[in-house]
Coordinates of C-alpha atoms (C1' of nucleotides) in Angstrom, one line a residue:
Chain A
M1 CA 15.2 114.5 -22.0
P2 CA 13.0 116.7 -19.9
E3 CA 9.5 116.9 -21.2
L4 CA 6.3 117.9 -19.4
P5 CA 6.4 115.1 -16.7
E6 CA 10.1 115.7 -15.9
V7 CA 9.6 119.5 -15.8
E8 CA 6.5 119.1 -13.6
T9 CA 8.6 116.8 -11.3
V10 CA 11.3 119.4 -11.0
V11 CA 8.8 122.2 -10.4
R12 CA 7.1 120.3 -7.6
G13 CA 10.4 119.7 -5.9
L14 CA 11.4 123.3 -6.2
R15 CA 8.1 124.5 -5.0
D16 CA 8.8 122.8 -1.7
V17 CA 11.9 124.9 -1.0
L18 CA 12.1 128.0 -3.1
P19 CA 9.0 130.2 -2.4
G20 CA 10.0 132.7 0.2
R21 CA 13.7 132.3 -0.3
S22 CA 15.8 135.2 -1.6
I23 CA 18.6 135.1 -4.1
V24 CA 21.7 136.5 -2.4
S25 CA 24.1 136.4 -5.3
I26 CA 24.8 134.8 -8.7
R27 CA 27.8 133.2 -10.2
L28 CA 28.0 132.3 -13.9
G29 CA 30.1 129.9 -15.9
K30 CA 29.4 129.6 -19.6
T31 CA 26.6 131.9 -20.6
D32 CA 25.8 131.2 -24.2
F33 CA 22.4 129.7 -23.3
I34 CA 21.4 132.8 -21.4
D35 CA 19.6 135.4 -23.5
D36 CA 21.0 138.3 -21.4
P37 CA 23.6 137.2 -18.9
V38 CA 24.3 140.8 -17.8
A39 CA 20.6 141.5 -17.0
L40 CA 20.4 138.1 -15.2
G41 CA 23.4 139.0 -13.0
E42 CA 22.2 142.5 -12.2
S43 CA 18.5 142.0 -11.7
L44 CA 18.3 138.9 -9.6
P45 CA 20.4 139.4 -6.5
G46 CA 18.3 140.6 -3.6
R47 CA 15.0 139.4 -5.2
R48 CA 12.7 137.0 -3.4
I49 CA 11.2 134.1 -5.2
S50 CA 7.4 134.2 -4.8
S51 CA 6.3 131.1 -6.8
V52 CA 7.4 128.3 -9.0
E53 CA 5.2 127.2 -11.9
R54 CA 5.5 125.1 -15.1
I55 CA 4.6 126.6 -18.5
G56 CA 4.9 123.8 -21.0
K57 CA 8.5 122.7 -20.7
F58 CA 9.6 126.0 -19.1
I59 CA 10.2 126.4 -15.4
H60 CA 8.8 129.8 -14.3
L61 CA 10.2 131.4 -11.1
Q62 CA 8.2 134.5 -10.2
L63 CA 10.2 137.2 -8.5
A64 CA 8.5 139.4 -5.9
P65 CA 8.5 143.1 -6.8
N66 CA 11.4 145.0 -5.3
G67 CA 10.9 148.6 -4.1
S68 CA 11.7 150.4 -7.3
S69 CA 9.9 148.1 -9.7
H70 CA 8.6 149.6 -12.9
P71 CA 6.8 147.7 -15.8
E72 CA 10.1 147.0 -17.6
A73 CA 11.6 145.4 -14.6
A74 CA 12.5 141.7 -14.9
S75 CA 10.2 139.8 -12.7
H76 CA 10.2 136.4 -14.2
L77 CA 13.1 133.9 -14.5
M78 CA 12.4 131.3 -17.2
V79 CA 14.4 128.1 -17.4
H80 CA 14.2 125.5 -20.2
L81 CA 16.1 122.4 -19.5
G82 CA 16.7 121.6 -23.2
M83 CA 18.2 118.1 -23.6
T84 CA 20.5 117.7 -20.6
G85 CA 19.6 120.6 -18.2
R86 CA 19.3 120.0 -14.5
L87 CA 18.0 122.4 -11.9
V88 CA 18.9 121.2 -8.4
V89 CA 19.0 122.7 -4.9
R90 CA 22.1 121.8 -2.8
A91 CA 24.0 122.9 0.2
A92 CA 26.4 125.6 -0.9
K93 CA 29.4 123.8 0.4
E94 CA 28.6 120.7 -1.5
P95 CA 30.8 120.3 -4.6
A96 CA 29.1 121.0 -7.9
P97 CA 29.2 118.6 -10.8
P98 CA 31.0 119.5 -14.1
H99 CA 29.1 121.7 -16.6
T100 CA 27.4 123.6 -13.8
H101 CA 27.0 127.1 -15.3
V102 CA 24.7 129.0 -13.0
Y103 CA 24.8 129.2 -9.2
F104 CA 22.0 131.1 -7.4
E105 CA 23.1 131.6 -3.8
L106 CA 20.0 131.4 -1.5
D107 CA 19.5 133.1 1.9
D108 CA 19.4 129.7 3.7
G109 CA 22.9 128.5 3.0
R110 CA 21.8 126.5 -0.1
E111 CA 22.3 127.0 -3.8
L112 CA 20.0 126.6 -6.8
R113 CA 22.3 125.2 -9.5
Y114 CA 21.9 124.9 -13.2
T115 CA 23.9 122.1 -14.8
D116 CA 23.7 121.4 -18.6
I117 CA 26.2 119.3 -20.4
R118 CA 25.1 120.2 -23.9
R119 CA 23.7 123.7 -23.2
F120 CA 20.7 123.2 -25.3
G121 CA 18.7 124.8 -22.5
Q122 CA 17.6 128.3 -22.2
M123 CA 17.6 130.8 -19.4
L124 CA 15.9 134.2 -19.6
V125 CA 14.7 137.0 -17.4
L126 CA 11.5 138.7 -18.5
P127 CA 9.3 141.6 -17.6
D128 CA 5.5 141.0 -17.3
A129 CA 4.8 141.9 -21.0
K130 CA 7.4 139.5 -22.3
L131 CA 6.0 136.7 -20.2
V132 CA 2.6 137.4 -21.8
E133 CA 4.2 137.1 -25.3
L134 CA 5.9 133.8 -24.4
R135 CA 2.6 132.4 -23.2
E136 CA 0.9 133.5 -26.3
R137 CA 3.2 131.7 -28.7
L138 CA 2.8 128.5 -26.8
G139 CA -0.2 126.3 -27.3
E140 CA -2.6 124.8 -24.8
D141 CA -1.0 122.8 -22.0
A142 CA -1.1 119.1 -23.0
L143 CA -2.2 118.0 -19.6
N144 CA -5.3 120.2 -19.5
V145 CA -6.3 120.6 -23.1
S146 CA -10.1 119.8 -23.5
P147 CA -11.3 117.5 -26.2
E148 CA -12.9 120.4 -28.1
E149 CA -9.7 122.5 -28.0
F150 CA -7.6 119.5 -29.1
R151 CA -9.9 118.8 -32.0
R152 CA -9.9 122.5 -33.0
R153 CA -6.1 122.7 -33.0
L154 CA -5.7 119.7 -35.2
A155 CA -8.6 120.4 -37.5
G156 CA -7.6 120.9 -41.1
R157 CA -3.9 120.6 -40.5
R158 CA -2.1 118.7 -43.3
A159 CA 1.0 118.1 -41.1
R160 CA 1.8 114.7 -39.7
I161 CA 0.4 114.1 -36.3
K162 CA 3.8 113.5 -34.8
A163 CA 5.0 116.9 -36.0
L164 CA 2.0 118.6 -34.4
L165 CA 2.4 116.8 -31.1
L166 CA 5.9 118.1 -31.0
D167 CA 4.9 121.7 -32.0
Q168 CA 4.9 123.7 -28.8
G169 CA 2.7 126.3 -30.5
V170 CA 0.0 123.7 -30.9
L171 CA 0.3 121.8 -27.7
R172 CA 2.8 122.6 -25.0
G173 CA 4.8 120.1 -23.1
V174 CA 5.0 117.0 -25.3
G175 CA 8.4 115.9 -26.6
N176 CA 9.7 112.9 -28.6
I177 CA 9.3 110.2 -25.9
Y178 CA 5.8 111.0 -24.9
A179 CA 4.7 111.6 -28.5
D180 CA 5.8 108.1 -29.4
E181 CA 4.3 106.5 -26.3
S182 CA 1.0 108.3 -26.8
L183 CA 0.7 107.4 -30.4
W184 CA 1.4 103.7 -29.7
R185 CA -1.3 103.7 -27.0
A186 CA -3.7 105.4 -29.4
R187 CA -2.7 103.0 -32.2
L188 CA -1.9 105.8 -34.6
H189 CA 1.0 105.8 -37.0
P190 CA 3.2 108.9 -36.4
A191 CA 3.1 109.8 -40.1
R192 CA -0.7 110.0 -40.3
L193 CA -1.9 113.5 -41.4
A194 CA -3.8 115.2 -38.7
A195 CA -6.6 116.3 -41.1
K196 CA -7.3 112.6 -42.0
L197 CA -7.8 111.4 -38.4
S198 CA -11.3 110.6 -37.4
V199 CA -12.9 112.5 -34.5
Q200 CA -12.7 109.2 -32.5
E201 CA -9.0 108.9 -33.3
V202 CA -8.3 112.5 -32.3
D203 CA -10.2 112.0 -29.0
R204 CA -8.4 108.7 -28.3
L205 CA -5.1 110.4 -28.9
R206 CA -5.9 113.2 -26.5
Q207 CA -6.9 110.7 -23.8
M208 CA -3.7 108.7 -24.3
V209 CA -1.5 111.8 -24.2
Q210 CA -3.0 112.8 -20.9
R211 CA -2.9 109.3 -19.5
V212 CA 0.7 108.8 -20.4
L213 CA 1.7 112.2 -19.1
G214 CA -0.3 111.6 -15.9
E215 CA 1.3 108.2 -15.3
A216 CA 4.8 109.6 -16.0
I217 CA 4.3 112.4 -13.5
R218 CA 3.2 109.9 -10.9
L219 CA 6.5 108.0 -11.5
R220 CA 8.4 111.3 -11.4
G221 CA 9.4 111.3 -15.0
S222 CA 11.5 109.2 -17.4
S223 CA 15.3 109.1 -16.9
I224 CA 16.8 108.2 -20.2
S225 CA 20.2 109.9 -20.0
D226 CA 20.4 112.9 -17.8
F227 CA 17.2 113.6 -16.1
V228 CA 17.0 114.0 -12.3
D229 CA 14.6 115.9 -10.1
S230 CA 15.4 118.9 -7.9
D231 CA 16.9 116.5 -5.3
G232 CA 19.1 114.7 -7.9
Q233 CA 16.9 111.6 -8.0
P234 CA 16.1 109.8 -11.3
G235 CA 12.5 109.1 -12.4
G236 CA 10.9 105.7 -13.0
Y237 CA 8.7 106.0 -16.0
Q238 CA 11.3 104.7 -18.5
K239 CA 10.4 101.2 -17.2
W240 CA 6.9 101.7 -18.7
H241 CA 8.0 102.9 -22.1
R242 CA 6.3 100.7 -24.8
V243 CA 8.1 101.9 -27.9
Y244 CA 10.7 104.5 -27.2
A245 CA 14.2 103.2 -27.7
R246 CA 12.8 99.7 -28.3
E247 CA 13.6 99.3 -31.9
G248 CA 13.7 95.6 -32.9
E249 CA 12.1 94.5 -29.7
P250 CA 8.6 92.9 -29.6
C251 CA 5.5 95.0 -29.3
Y252 CA 3.8 94.6 -25.9
R253 CA 0.5 94.0 -27.6
C254 CA 1.2 91.9 -30.7
K255 CA 4.9 90.9 -30.5
T256 CA 5.7 92.5 -33.8
R257 CA 9.1 94.1 -33.9
I258 CA 9.1 97.8 -33.0
R259 CA 10.4 99.9 -35.9
R260 CA 12.1 103.3 -35.9
V261 CA 11.7 105.8 -38.8
I262 CA 12.3 109.5 -39.1
V263 CA 9.1 111.5 -39.1
A264 CA 9.2 115.3 -38.8
G265 CA 12.9 115.1 -38.5
R266 CA 12.7 113.1 -35.3
S267 CA 13.3 109.4 -34.7
S268 CA 9.9 107.8 -34.2
H269 CA 9.2 104.4 -32.7
F270 CA 6.1 102.5 -33.5
C271 CA 4.6 99.0 -34.0
P272 CA 4.0 98.5 -37.7
R273 CA 1.0 96.2 -37.0
C274 CA -0.8 98.1 -34.3
Q275 CA -0.1 101.4 -35.9
P276 CA -0.7 100.9 -39.6
A277 CA 1.0 103.4 -42.0
P278 CA -1.2 105.9 -43.8
R279 CA -2.2 105.0 -47.4
S280 CA -0.3 107.7 -49.2
R281 CA 1.3 106.7 -52.5
R282 CA 4.8 107.9 -52.0
A283 CA 5.2 107.2 -48.3
G284 CA 3.5 103.8 -48.8
R285 CA 5.9 102.7 -51.5
A286 CA 9.0 103.9 -49.7
E287 CA 7.9 102.1 -46.5
S288 CA 7.4 98.7 -48.2
R289 CA 10.6 99.0 -50.3
K290 CA 12.5 99.7 -47.1
A291 CA 10.9 96.8 -45.3
R292 CA 11.7 94.4 -48.1
S293 CA 15.4 95.5 -48.4
R294 CA 15.9 95.2 -44.7
P295 CA 15.2 91.6 -43.8
R296 CA 15.8 90.8 -40.2
Q297 CA 16.2 87.4 -38.6
G298 CA 13.6 86.7 -36.1
Chain B
dA1 C1' 1.6 125.5 -45.1
dG2 C1' 4.8 122.2 -44.2
dC3 C1' 8.8 119.7 -45.2
dT4 C1' 14.0 119.0 -45.0
dC5 C1' 18.4 120.6 -43.7
dT6 C1' 21.4 123.1 -40.6
dT7 C1' 23.0 124.9 -36.3
dC8 C1' 24.0 124.8 -31.4
dC9 C1' 26.8 121.0 -27.9
dT10 C1' 28.9 117.0 -25.6
dG11 C1' 29.7 112.2 -24.5
dA12 C1' 28.7 107.6 -25.7
dA13 C1' 29.1 104.2 -28.9
dA14 C1' 30.2 102.4 -33.3
dG15 C1' 33.6 102.1 -36.9
dC16 C1' 38.2 101.4 -38.6
Chain C
dT1 C1' 44.2 99.3 -28.3
dG2 C1' 43.2 103.9 -29.7
dC3 C1' 41.8 107.3 -32.6
dT4 C1' 38.0 109.2 -35.6
dT5 C1' 33.3 109.4 -36.9
dT6 C1' 28.5 109.3 -36.0
dC7 C1' 24.5 110.0 -33.5
dA8 C1' 21.0 111.8 -30.2
dG9 C1' 17.8 115.7 -29.9
dG10 C1' 14.6 120.8 -28.5
dA11 C1' 14.0 124.7 -31.0
dA12 C1' 14.7 128.1 -34.3
dG13 C1' 15.9 129.7 -38.9
dA14 C1' 16.8 129.2 -43.9
dG15 C1' 15.3 127.6 -48.2
dC16 C1' 12.3 125.1 -51.1

DNA sequence: AGCTCTTCCTGAAAGC
DNA sequence: TGCTTTCAGGAAGAGC
């Protein structure tokens, strides 16, 4: 699933080819993931793409002002890849894969194509003011958040650390894979309450989040099911996953079998030895009861 | 405030 | 073998 490193990889690829190009025309397939398909179809043809940026997990295409622009004019195209979204540039004559729902014809004979099997993605066109609103409801970028800001955002929160890592209003860019990978490296159980983490633990977590994200960007993201970059190439970071999708396999540090539990409604992978469970009465009992009733041969 | 459940969607994999 | 059920998950909304 595309998280910060995957989106960053796509953005870097698009940045090589899109700025300066104009959108000639648009063709739409299914549109239920587009907030306003009519506005998209009407406001984009003829516009020039001036820049490509990442905002959390959103891809942001800035459109150069056209002659009659007023403050309400859509000048930003936002794309969220959801679970299975792909944004790829191809020669227009090349056949498109199934589930391709948006075709942006470019002025150089190529097409920017959006393909999304499950259509959990999002596509929206926004005027300046709405872009500001979107930015405001997202937290600090996970890659750049300072130690002080990270501490401040977790301070006093009674939620589980896993839930907060996934909350885009707290920190933007982290999803399920990189949350689990960061927590394993920081040796923190996903169900720990943020308010009960020590300053050292919070700082360590921030370091590990940024280290994991940085390494994943270097390897051009993780390809678990559908992710490819803007050239259609898979990433390589899945080879370095330490817990994600490794239930029952030995921990890379201590050989204990990796476990998977649901925390914050998400499957969470962790090492029960390196990442000790919090000492809360109910959770603690439920954990040990489960462990006893599920013996595994070793 | 924060948790769980539900919804959206499809294809892979498990179950029968 | 082949059909049916289950599961995965980003994000938002409902209800507790």
